[in-house]
mmCIF file of N, CA, C and O in Angstrom:
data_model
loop_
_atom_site.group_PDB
_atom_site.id
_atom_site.type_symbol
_atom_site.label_atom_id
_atom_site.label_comp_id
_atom_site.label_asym_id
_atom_site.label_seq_id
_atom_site.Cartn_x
_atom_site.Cartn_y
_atom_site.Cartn_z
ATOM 1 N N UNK A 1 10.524 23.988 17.258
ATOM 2 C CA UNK A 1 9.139 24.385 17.349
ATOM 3 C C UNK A 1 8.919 25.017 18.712
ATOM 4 O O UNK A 1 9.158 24.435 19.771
ATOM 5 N N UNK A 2 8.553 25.972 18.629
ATOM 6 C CA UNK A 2 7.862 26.765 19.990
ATOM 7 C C UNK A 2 6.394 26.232 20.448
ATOM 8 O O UNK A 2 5.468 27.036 20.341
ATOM 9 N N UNK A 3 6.229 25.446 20.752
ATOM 10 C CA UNK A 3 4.549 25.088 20.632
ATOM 11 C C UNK A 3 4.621 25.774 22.323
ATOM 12 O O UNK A 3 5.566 26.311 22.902
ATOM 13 N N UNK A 4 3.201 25.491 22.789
ATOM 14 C CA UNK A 4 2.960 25.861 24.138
ATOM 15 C C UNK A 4 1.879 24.882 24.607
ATOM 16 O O UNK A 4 0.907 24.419 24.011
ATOM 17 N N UNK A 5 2.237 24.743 25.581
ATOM 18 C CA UNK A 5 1.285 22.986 26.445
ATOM 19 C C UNK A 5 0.582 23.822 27.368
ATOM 20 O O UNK A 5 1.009 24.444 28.341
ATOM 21 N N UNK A 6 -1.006 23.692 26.714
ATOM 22 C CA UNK A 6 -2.007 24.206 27.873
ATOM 23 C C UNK A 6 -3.081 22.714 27.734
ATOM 24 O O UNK A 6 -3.892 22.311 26.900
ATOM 25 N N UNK A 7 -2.508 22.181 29.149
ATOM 26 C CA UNK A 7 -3.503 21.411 29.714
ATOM 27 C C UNK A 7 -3.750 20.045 28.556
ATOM 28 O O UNK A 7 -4.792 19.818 27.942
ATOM 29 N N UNK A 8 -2.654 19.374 28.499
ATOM 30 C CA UNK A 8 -2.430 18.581 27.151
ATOM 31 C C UNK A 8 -2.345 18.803 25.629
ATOM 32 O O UNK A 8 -2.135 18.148 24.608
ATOM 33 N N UNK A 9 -2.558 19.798 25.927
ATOM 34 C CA UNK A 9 -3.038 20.565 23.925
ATOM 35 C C UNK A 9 -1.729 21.587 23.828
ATOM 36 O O UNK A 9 -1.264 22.497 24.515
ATOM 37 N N UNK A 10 -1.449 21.013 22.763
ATOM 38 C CA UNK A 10 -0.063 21.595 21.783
ATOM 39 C C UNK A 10 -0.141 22.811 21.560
ATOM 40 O O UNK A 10 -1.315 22.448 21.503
ATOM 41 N N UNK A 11 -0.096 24.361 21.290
ATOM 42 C CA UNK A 11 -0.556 25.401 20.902
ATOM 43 C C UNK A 11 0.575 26.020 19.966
ATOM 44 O O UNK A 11 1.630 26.485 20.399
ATOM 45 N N UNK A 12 0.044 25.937 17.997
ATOM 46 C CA UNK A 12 1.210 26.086 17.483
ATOM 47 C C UNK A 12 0.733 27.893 16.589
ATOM 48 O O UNK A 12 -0.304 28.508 16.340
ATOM 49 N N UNK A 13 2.198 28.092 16.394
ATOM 50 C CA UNK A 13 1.472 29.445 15.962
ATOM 51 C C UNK A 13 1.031 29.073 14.483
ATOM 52 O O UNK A 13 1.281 27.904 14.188
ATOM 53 N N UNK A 14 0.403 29.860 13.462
ATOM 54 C CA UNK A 14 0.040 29.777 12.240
ATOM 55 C C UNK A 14 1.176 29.074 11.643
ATOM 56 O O UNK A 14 1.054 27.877 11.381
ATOM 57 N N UNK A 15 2.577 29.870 11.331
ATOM 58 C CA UNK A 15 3.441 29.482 10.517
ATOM 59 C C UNK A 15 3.955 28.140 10.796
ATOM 60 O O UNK A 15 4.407 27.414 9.910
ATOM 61 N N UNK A 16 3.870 27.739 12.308
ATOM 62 C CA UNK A 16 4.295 26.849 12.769
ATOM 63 C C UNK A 16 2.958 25.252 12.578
ATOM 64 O O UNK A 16 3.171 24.045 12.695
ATOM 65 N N UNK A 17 1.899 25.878 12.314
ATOM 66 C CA UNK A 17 0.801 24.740 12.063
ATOM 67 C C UNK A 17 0.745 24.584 10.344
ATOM 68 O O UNK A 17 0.220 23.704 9.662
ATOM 69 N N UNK A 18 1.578 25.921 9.904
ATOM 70 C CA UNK A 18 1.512 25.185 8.301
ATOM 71 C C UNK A 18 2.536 24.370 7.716
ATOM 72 O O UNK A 18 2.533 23.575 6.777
ATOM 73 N N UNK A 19 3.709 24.912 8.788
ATOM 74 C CA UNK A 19 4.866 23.903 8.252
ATOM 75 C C UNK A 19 4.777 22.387 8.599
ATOM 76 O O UNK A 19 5.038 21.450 7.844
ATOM 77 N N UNK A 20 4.471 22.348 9.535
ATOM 78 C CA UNK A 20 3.978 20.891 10.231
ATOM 79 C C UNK A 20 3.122 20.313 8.939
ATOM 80 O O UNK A 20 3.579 19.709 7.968
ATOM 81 N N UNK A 21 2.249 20.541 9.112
ATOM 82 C CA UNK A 21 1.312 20.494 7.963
ATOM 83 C C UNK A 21 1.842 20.150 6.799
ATOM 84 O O UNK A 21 1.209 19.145 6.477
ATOM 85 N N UNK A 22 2.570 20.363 6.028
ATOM 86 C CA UNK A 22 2.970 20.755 5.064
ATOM 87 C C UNK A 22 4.496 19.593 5.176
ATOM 88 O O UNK A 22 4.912 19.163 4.100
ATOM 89 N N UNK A 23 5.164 19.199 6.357
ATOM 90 C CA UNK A 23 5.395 18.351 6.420
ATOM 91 C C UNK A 23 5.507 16.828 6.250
ATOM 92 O O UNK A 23 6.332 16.038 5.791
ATOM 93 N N UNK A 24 4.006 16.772 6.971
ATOM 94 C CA UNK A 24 3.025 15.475 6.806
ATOM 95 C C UNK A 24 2.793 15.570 5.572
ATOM 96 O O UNK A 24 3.231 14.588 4.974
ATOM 97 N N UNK A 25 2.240 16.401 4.839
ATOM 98 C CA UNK A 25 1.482 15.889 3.472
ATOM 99 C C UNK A 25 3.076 15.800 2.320
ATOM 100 O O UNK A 25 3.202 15.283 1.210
ATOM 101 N N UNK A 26 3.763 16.309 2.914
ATOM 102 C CA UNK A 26 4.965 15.606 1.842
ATOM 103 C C UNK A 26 5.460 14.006 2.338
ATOM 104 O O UNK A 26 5.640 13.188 1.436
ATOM 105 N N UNK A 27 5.630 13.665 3.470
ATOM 106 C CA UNK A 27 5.817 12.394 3.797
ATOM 107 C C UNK A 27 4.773 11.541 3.626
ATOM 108 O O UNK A 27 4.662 10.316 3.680
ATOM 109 N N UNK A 28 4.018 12.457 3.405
ATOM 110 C CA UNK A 28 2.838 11.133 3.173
ATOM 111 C C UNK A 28 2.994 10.613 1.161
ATOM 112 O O UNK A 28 3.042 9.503 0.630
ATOM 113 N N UNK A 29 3.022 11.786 0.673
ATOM 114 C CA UNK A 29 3.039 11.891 -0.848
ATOM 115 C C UNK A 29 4.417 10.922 -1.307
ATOM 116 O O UNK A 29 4.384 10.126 -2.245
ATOM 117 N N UNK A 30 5.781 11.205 -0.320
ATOM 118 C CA UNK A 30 6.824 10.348 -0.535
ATOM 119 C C UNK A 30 6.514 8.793 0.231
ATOM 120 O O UNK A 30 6.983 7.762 -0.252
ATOM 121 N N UNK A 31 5.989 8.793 1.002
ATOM 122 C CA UNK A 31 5.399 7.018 1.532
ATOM 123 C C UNK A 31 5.000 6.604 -0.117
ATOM 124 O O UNK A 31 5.579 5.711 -0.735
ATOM 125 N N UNK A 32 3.879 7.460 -0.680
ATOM 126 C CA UNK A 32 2.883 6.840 -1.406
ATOM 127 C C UNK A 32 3.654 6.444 -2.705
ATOM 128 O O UNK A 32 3.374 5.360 -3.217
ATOM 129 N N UNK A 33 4.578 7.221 -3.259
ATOM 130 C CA UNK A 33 5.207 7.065 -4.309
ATOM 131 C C UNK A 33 5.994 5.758 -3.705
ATOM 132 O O UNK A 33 5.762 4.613 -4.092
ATOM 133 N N UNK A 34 6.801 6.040 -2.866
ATOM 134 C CA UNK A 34 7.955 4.318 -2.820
ATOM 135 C C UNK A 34 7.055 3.428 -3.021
ATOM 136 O O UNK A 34 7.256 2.569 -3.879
ATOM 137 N N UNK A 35 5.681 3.445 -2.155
ATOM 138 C CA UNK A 35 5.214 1.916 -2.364
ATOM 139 C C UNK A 35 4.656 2.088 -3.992
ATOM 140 O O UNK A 35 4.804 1.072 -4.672
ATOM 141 N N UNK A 36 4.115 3.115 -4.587
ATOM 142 C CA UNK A 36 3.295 2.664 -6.054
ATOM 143 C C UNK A 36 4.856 1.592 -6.749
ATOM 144 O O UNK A 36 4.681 0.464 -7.210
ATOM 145 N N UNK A 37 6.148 2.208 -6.676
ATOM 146 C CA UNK A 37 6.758 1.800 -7.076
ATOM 147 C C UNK A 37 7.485 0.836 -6.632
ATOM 148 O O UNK A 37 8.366 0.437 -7.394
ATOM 149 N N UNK A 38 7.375 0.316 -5.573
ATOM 150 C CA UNK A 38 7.718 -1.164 -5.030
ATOM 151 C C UNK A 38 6.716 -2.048 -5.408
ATOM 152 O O UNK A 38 7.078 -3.211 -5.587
ATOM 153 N N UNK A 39 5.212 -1.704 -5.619
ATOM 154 C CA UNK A 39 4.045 -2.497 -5.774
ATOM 155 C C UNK A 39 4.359 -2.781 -7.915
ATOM 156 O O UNK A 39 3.819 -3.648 -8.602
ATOM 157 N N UNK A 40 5.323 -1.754 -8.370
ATOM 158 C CA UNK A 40 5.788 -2.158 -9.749
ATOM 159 C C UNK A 40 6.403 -3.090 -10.024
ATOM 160 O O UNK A 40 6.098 -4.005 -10.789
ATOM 161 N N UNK A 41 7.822 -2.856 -9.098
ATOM 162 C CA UNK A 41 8.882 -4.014 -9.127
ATOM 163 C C UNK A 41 8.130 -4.884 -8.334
ATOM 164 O O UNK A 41 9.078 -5.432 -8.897
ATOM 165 N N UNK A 42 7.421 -5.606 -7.610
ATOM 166 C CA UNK A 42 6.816 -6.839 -6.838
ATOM 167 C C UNK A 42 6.204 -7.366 -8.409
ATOM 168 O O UNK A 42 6.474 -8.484 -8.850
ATOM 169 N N UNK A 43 5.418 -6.451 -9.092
ATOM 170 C CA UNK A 43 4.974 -6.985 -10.095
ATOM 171 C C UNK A 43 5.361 -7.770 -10.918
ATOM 172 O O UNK A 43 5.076 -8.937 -11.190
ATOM 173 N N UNK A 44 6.702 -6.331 -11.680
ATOM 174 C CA UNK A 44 7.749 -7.274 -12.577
ATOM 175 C C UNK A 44 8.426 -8.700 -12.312
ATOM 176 O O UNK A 44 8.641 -9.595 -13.129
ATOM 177 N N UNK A 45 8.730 -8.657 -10.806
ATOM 178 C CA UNK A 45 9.172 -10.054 -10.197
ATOM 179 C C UNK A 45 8.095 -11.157 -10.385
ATOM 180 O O UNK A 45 8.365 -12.123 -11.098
ATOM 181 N N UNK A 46 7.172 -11.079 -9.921
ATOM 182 C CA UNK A 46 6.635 -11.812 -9.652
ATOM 183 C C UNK A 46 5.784 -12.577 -11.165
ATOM 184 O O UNK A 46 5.830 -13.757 -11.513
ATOM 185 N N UNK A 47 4.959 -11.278 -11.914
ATOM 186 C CA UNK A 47 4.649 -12.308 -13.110
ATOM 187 C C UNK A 47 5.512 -12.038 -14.671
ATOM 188 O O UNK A 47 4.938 -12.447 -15.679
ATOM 189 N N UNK A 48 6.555 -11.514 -14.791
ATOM 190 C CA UNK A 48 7.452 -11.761 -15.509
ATOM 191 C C UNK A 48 8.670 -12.376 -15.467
ATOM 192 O O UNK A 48 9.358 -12.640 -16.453
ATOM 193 N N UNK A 49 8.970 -12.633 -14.190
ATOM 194 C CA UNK A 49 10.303 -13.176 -13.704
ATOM 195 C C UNK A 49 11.389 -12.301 -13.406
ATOM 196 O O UNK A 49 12.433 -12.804 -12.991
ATOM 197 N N UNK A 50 11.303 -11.094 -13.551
ATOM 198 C CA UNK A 50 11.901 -10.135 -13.337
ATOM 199 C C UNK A 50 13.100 -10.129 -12.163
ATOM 200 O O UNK A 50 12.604 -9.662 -11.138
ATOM 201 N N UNK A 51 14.356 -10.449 -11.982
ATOM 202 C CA UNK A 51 15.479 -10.395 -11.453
ATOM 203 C C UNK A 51 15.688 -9.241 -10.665
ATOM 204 O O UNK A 51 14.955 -8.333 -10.276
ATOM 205 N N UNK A 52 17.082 -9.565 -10.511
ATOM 206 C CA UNK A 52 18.021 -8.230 -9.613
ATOM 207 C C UNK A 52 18.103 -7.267 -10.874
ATOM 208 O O UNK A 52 17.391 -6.290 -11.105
ATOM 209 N N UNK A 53 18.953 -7.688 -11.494
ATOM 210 C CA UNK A 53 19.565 -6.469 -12.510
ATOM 211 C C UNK A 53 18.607 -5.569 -13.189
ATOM 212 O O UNK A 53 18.647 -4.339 -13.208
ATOM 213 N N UNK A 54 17.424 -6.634 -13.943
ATOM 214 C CA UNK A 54 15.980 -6.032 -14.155
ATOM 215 C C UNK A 54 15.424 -4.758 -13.618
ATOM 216 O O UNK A 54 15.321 -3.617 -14.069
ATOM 217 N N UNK A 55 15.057 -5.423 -12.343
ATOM 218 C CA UNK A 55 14.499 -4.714 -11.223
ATOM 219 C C UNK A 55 15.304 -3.765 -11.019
ATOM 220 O O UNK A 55 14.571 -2.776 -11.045
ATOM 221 N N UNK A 56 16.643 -3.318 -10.778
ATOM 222 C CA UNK A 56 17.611 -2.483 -10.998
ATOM 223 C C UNK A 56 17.818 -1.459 -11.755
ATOM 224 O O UNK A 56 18.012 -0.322 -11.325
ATOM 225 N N UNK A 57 17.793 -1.787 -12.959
ATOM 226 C CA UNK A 57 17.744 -1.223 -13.757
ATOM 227 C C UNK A 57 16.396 -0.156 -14.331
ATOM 228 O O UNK A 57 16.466 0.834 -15.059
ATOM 229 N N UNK A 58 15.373 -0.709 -13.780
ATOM 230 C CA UNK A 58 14.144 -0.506 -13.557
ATOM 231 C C UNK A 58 14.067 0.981 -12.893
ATOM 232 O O UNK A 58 13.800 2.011 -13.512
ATOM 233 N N UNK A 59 14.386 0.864 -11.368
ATOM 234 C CA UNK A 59 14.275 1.810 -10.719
ATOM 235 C C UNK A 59 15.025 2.503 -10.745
ATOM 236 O O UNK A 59 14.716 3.656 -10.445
ATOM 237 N N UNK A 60 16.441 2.199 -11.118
ATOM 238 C CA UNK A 60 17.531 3.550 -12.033
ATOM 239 C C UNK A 60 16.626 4.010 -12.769
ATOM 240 O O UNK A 60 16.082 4.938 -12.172
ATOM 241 N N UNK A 61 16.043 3.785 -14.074
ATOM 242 C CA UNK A 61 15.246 4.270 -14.803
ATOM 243 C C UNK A 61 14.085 5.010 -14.018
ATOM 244 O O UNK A 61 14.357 6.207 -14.113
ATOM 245 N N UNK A 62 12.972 4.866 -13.321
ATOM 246 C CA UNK A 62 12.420 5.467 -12.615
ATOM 247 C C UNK A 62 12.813 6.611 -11.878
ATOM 248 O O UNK A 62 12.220 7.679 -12.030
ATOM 249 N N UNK A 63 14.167 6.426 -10.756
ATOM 250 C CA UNK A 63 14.703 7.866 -10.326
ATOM 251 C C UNK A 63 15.122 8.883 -11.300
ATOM 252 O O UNK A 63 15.148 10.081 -11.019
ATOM 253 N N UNK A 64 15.574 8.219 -12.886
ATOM 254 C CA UNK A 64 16.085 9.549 -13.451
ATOM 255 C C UNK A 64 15.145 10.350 -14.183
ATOM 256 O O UNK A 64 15.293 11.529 -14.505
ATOM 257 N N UNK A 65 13.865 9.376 -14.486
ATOM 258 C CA UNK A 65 12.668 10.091 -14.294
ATOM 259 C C UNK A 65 12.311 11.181 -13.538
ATOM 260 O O UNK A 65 12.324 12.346 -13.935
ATOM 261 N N UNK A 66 11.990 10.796 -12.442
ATOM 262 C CA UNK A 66 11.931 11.203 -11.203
ATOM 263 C C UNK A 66 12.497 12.718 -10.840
ATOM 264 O O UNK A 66 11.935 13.662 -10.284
ATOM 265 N N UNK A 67 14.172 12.534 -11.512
ATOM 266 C CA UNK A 67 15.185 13.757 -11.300
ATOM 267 C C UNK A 67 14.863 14.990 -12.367
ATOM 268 O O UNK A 67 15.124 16.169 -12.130
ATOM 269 N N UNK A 68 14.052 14.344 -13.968
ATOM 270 C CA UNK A 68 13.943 14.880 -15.013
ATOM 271 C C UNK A 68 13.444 16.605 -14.075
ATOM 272 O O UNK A 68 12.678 16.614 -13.111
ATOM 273 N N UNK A 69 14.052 17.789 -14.626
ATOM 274 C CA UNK A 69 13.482 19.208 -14.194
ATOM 275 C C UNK A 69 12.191 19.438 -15.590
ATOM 276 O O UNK A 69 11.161 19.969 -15.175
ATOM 277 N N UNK A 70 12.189 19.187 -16.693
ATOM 278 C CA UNK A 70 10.547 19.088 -17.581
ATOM 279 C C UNK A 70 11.572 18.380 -18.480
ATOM 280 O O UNK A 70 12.802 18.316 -18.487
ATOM 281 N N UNK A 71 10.565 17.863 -19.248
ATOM 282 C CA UNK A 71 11.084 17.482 -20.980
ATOM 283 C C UNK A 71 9.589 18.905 -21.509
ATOM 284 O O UNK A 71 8.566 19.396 -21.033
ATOM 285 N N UNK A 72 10.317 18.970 -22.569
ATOM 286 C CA UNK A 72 9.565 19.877 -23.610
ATOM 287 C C UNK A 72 8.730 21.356 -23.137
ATOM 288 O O UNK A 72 7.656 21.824 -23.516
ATOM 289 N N UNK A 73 9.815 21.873 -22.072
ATOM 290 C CA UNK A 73 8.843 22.975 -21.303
ATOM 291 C C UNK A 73 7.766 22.701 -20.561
ATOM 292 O O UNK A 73 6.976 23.598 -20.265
ATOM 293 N N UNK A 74 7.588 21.364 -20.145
ATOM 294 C CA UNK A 74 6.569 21.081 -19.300
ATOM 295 C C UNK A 74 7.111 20.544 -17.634
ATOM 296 O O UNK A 74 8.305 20.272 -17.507
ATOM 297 N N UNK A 75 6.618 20.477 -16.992
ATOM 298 C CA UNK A 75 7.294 20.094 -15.289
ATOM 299 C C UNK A 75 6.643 18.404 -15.865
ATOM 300 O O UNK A 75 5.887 18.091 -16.784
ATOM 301 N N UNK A 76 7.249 17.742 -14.989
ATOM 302 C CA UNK A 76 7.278 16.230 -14.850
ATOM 303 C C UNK A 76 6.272 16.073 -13.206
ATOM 304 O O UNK A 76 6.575 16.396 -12.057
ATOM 305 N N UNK A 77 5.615 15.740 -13.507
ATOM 306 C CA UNK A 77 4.946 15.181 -11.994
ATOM 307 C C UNK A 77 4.279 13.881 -12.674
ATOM 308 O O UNK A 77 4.519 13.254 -13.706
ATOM 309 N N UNK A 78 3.158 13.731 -11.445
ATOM 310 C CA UNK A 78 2.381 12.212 -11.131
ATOM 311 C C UNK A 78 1.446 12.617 -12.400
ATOM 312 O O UNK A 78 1.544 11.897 -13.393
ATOM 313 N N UNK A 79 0.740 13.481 -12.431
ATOM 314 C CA UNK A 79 -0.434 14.145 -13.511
ATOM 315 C C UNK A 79 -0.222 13.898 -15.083
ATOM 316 O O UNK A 79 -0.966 13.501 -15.980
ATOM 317 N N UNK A 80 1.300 14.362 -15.016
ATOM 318 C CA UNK A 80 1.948 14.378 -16.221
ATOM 319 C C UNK A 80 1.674 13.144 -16.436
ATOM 320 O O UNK A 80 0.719 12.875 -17.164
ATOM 321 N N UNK A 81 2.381 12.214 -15.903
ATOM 322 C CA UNK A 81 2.857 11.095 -16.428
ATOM 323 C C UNK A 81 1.259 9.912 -16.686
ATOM 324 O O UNK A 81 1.148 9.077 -17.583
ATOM 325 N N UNK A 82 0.340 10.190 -15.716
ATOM 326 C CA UNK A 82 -0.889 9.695 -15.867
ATOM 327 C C UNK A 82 -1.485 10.338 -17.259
ATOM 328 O O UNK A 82 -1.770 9.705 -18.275
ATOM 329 N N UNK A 83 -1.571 11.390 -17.103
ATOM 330 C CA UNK A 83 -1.939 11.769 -18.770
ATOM 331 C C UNK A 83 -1.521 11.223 -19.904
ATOM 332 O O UNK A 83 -2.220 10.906 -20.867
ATOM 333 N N UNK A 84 0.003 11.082 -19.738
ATOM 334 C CA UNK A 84 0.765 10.124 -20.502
ATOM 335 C C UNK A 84 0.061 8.868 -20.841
ATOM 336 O O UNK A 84 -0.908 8.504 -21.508
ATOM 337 N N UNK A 85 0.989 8.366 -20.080
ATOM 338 C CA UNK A 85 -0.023 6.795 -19.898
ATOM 339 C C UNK A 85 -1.795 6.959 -20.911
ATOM 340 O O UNK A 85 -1.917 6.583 -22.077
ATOM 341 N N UNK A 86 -2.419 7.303 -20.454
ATOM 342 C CA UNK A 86 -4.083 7.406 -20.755
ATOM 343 C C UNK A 86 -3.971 7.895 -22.046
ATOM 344 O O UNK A 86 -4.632 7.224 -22.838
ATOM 345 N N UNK A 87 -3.271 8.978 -22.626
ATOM 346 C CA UNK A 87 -3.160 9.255 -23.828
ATOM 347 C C UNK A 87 -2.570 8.371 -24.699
ATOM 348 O O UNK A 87 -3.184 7.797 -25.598
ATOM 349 N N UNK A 88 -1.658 8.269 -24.516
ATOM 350 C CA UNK A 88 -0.494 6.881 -25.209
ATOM 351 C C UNK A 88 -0.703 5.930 -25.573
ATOM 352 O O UNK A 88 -0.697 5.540 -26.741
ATOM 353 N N UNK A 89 -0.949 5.322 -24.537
ATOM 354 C CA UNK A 89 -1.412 3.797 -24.374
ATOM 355 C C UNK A 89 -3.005 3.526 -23.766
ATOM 356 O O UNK A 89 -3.339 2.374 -23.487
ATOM 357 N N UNK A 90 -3.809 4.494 -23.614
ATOM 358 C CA UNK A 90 -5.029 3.539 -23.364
ATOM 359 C C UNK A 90 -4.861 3.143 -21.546
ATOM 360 O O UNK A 90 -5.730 2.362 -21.158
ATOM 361 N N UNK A 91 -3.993 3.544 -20.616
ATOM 362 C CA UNK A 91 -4.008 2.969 -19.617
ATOM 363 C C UNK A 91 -3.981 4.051 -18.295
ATOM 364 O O UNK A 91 -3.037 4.758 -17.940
ATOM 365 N N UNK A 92 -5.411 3.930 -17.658
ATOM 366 C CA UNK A 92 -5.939 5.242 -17.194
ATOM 367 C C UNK A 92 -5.870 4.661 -15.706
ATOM 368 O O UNK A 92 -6.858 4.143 -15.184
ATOM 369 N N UNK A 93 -4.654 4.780 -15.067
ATOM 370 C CA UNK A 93 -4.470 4.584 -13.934
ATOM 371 C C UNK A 93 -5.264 5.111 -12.664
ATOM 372 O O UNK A 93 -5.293 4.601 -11.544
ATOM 373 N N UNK A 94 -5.950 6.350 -13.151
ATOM 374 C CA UNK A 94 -7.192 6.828 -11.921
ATOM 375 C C UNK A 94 -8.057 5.823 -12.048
ATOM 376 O O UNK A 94 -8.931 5.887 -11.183
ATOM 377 N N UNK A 95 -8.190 4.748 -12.914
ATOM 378 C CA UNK A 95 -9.257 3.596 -12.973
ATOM 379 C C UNK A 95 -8.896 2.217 -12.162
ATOM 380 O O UNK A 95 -9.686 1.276 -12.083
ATOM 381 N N UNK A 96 -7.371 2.235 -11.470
ATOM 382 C CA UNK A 96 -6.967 1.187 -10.652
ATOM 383 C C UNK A 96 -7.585 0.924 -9.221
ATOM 384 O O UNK A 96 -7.423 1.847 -8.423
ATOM 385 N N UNK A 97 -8.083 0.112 -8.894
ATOM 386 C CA UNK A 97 -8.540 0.099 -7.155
ATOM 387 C C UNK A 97 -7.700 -0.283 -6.698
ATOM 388 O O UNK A 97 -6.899 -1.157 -7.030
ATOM 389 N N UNK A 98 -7.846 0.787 -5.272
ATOM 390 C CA UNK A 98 -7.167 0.583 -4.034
ATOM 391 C C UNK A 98 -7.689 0.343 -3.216
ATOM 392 O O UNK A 98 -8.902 0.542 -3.160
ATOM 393 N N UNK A 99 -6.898 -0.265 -2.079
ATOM 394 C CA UNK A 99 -7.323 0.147 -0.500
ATOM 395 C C UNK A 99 -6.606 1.018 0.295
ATOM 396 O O UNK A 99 -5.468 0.577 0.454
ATOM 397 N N UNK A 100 -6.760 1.902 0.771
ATOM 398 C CA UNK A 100 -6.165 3.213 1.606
ATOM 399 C C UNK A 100 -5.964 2.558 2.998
ATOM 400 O O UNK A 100 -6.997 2.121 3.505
ATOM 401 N N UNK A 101 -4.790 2.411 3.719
ATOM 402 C CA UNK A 101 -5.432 2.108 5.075
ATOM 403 C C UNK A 101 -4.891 3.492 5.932
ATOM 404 O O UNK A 101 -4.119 4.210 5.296
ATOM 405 N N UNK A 102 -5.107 3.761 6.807
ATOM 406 C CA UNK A 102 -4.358 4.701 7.444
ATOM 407 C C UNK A 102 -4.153 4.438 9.154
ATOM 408 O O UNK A 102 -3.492 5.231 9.825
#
């Protein structure tokens, strides 16, 4: 990064304030996914009894998800799969509460 230090303040050029940018909001999007899916497996453990191999097997299943490039001409994302869910089964995950901390 070329930034330039005037008088404590960072000075980045455009391309250089979008990549940054653009940085953060992917590490933030990959933070958010590990934990939805650690806050899964805590689940499975905790009120099904859910094990090693379980739990294992679990998140194998999840990454190859994850790796899928589309099923049926469609891209695979978070949207997708919430639509899923809500269509399918009745289970409309934009209806879960959180707390955000930052």
């Amino acid at each position: 990064m070329n930034a330039l230090t005037k008088k404590n303040t960072i000075v980045l050029s455009p391309d250089e304030y979008v990549r940054a940018t653009n940085d953060i909001y992917k590490t933030a999007l990959e933070d958010g996914v590990r934990q939805g899916i650690a806050a899964c497996l805590l689940c499975l453990n905790m009120h099904y009894d859910w094990k090693k191999k379980r739990l294992s097997r679990f998140a194998g299943g999840v990454q190859d998800i994850l790796k899928l490039p589309s099923v049926l001409g469609k891209d695979i994302d978070g949207n997708t799969v919430v639509e899923y869910l809500r269509n399918e089964f009745g289970i409309d995950i934009d209806e879960l509460e959180m707390e955000v901390k930052l």
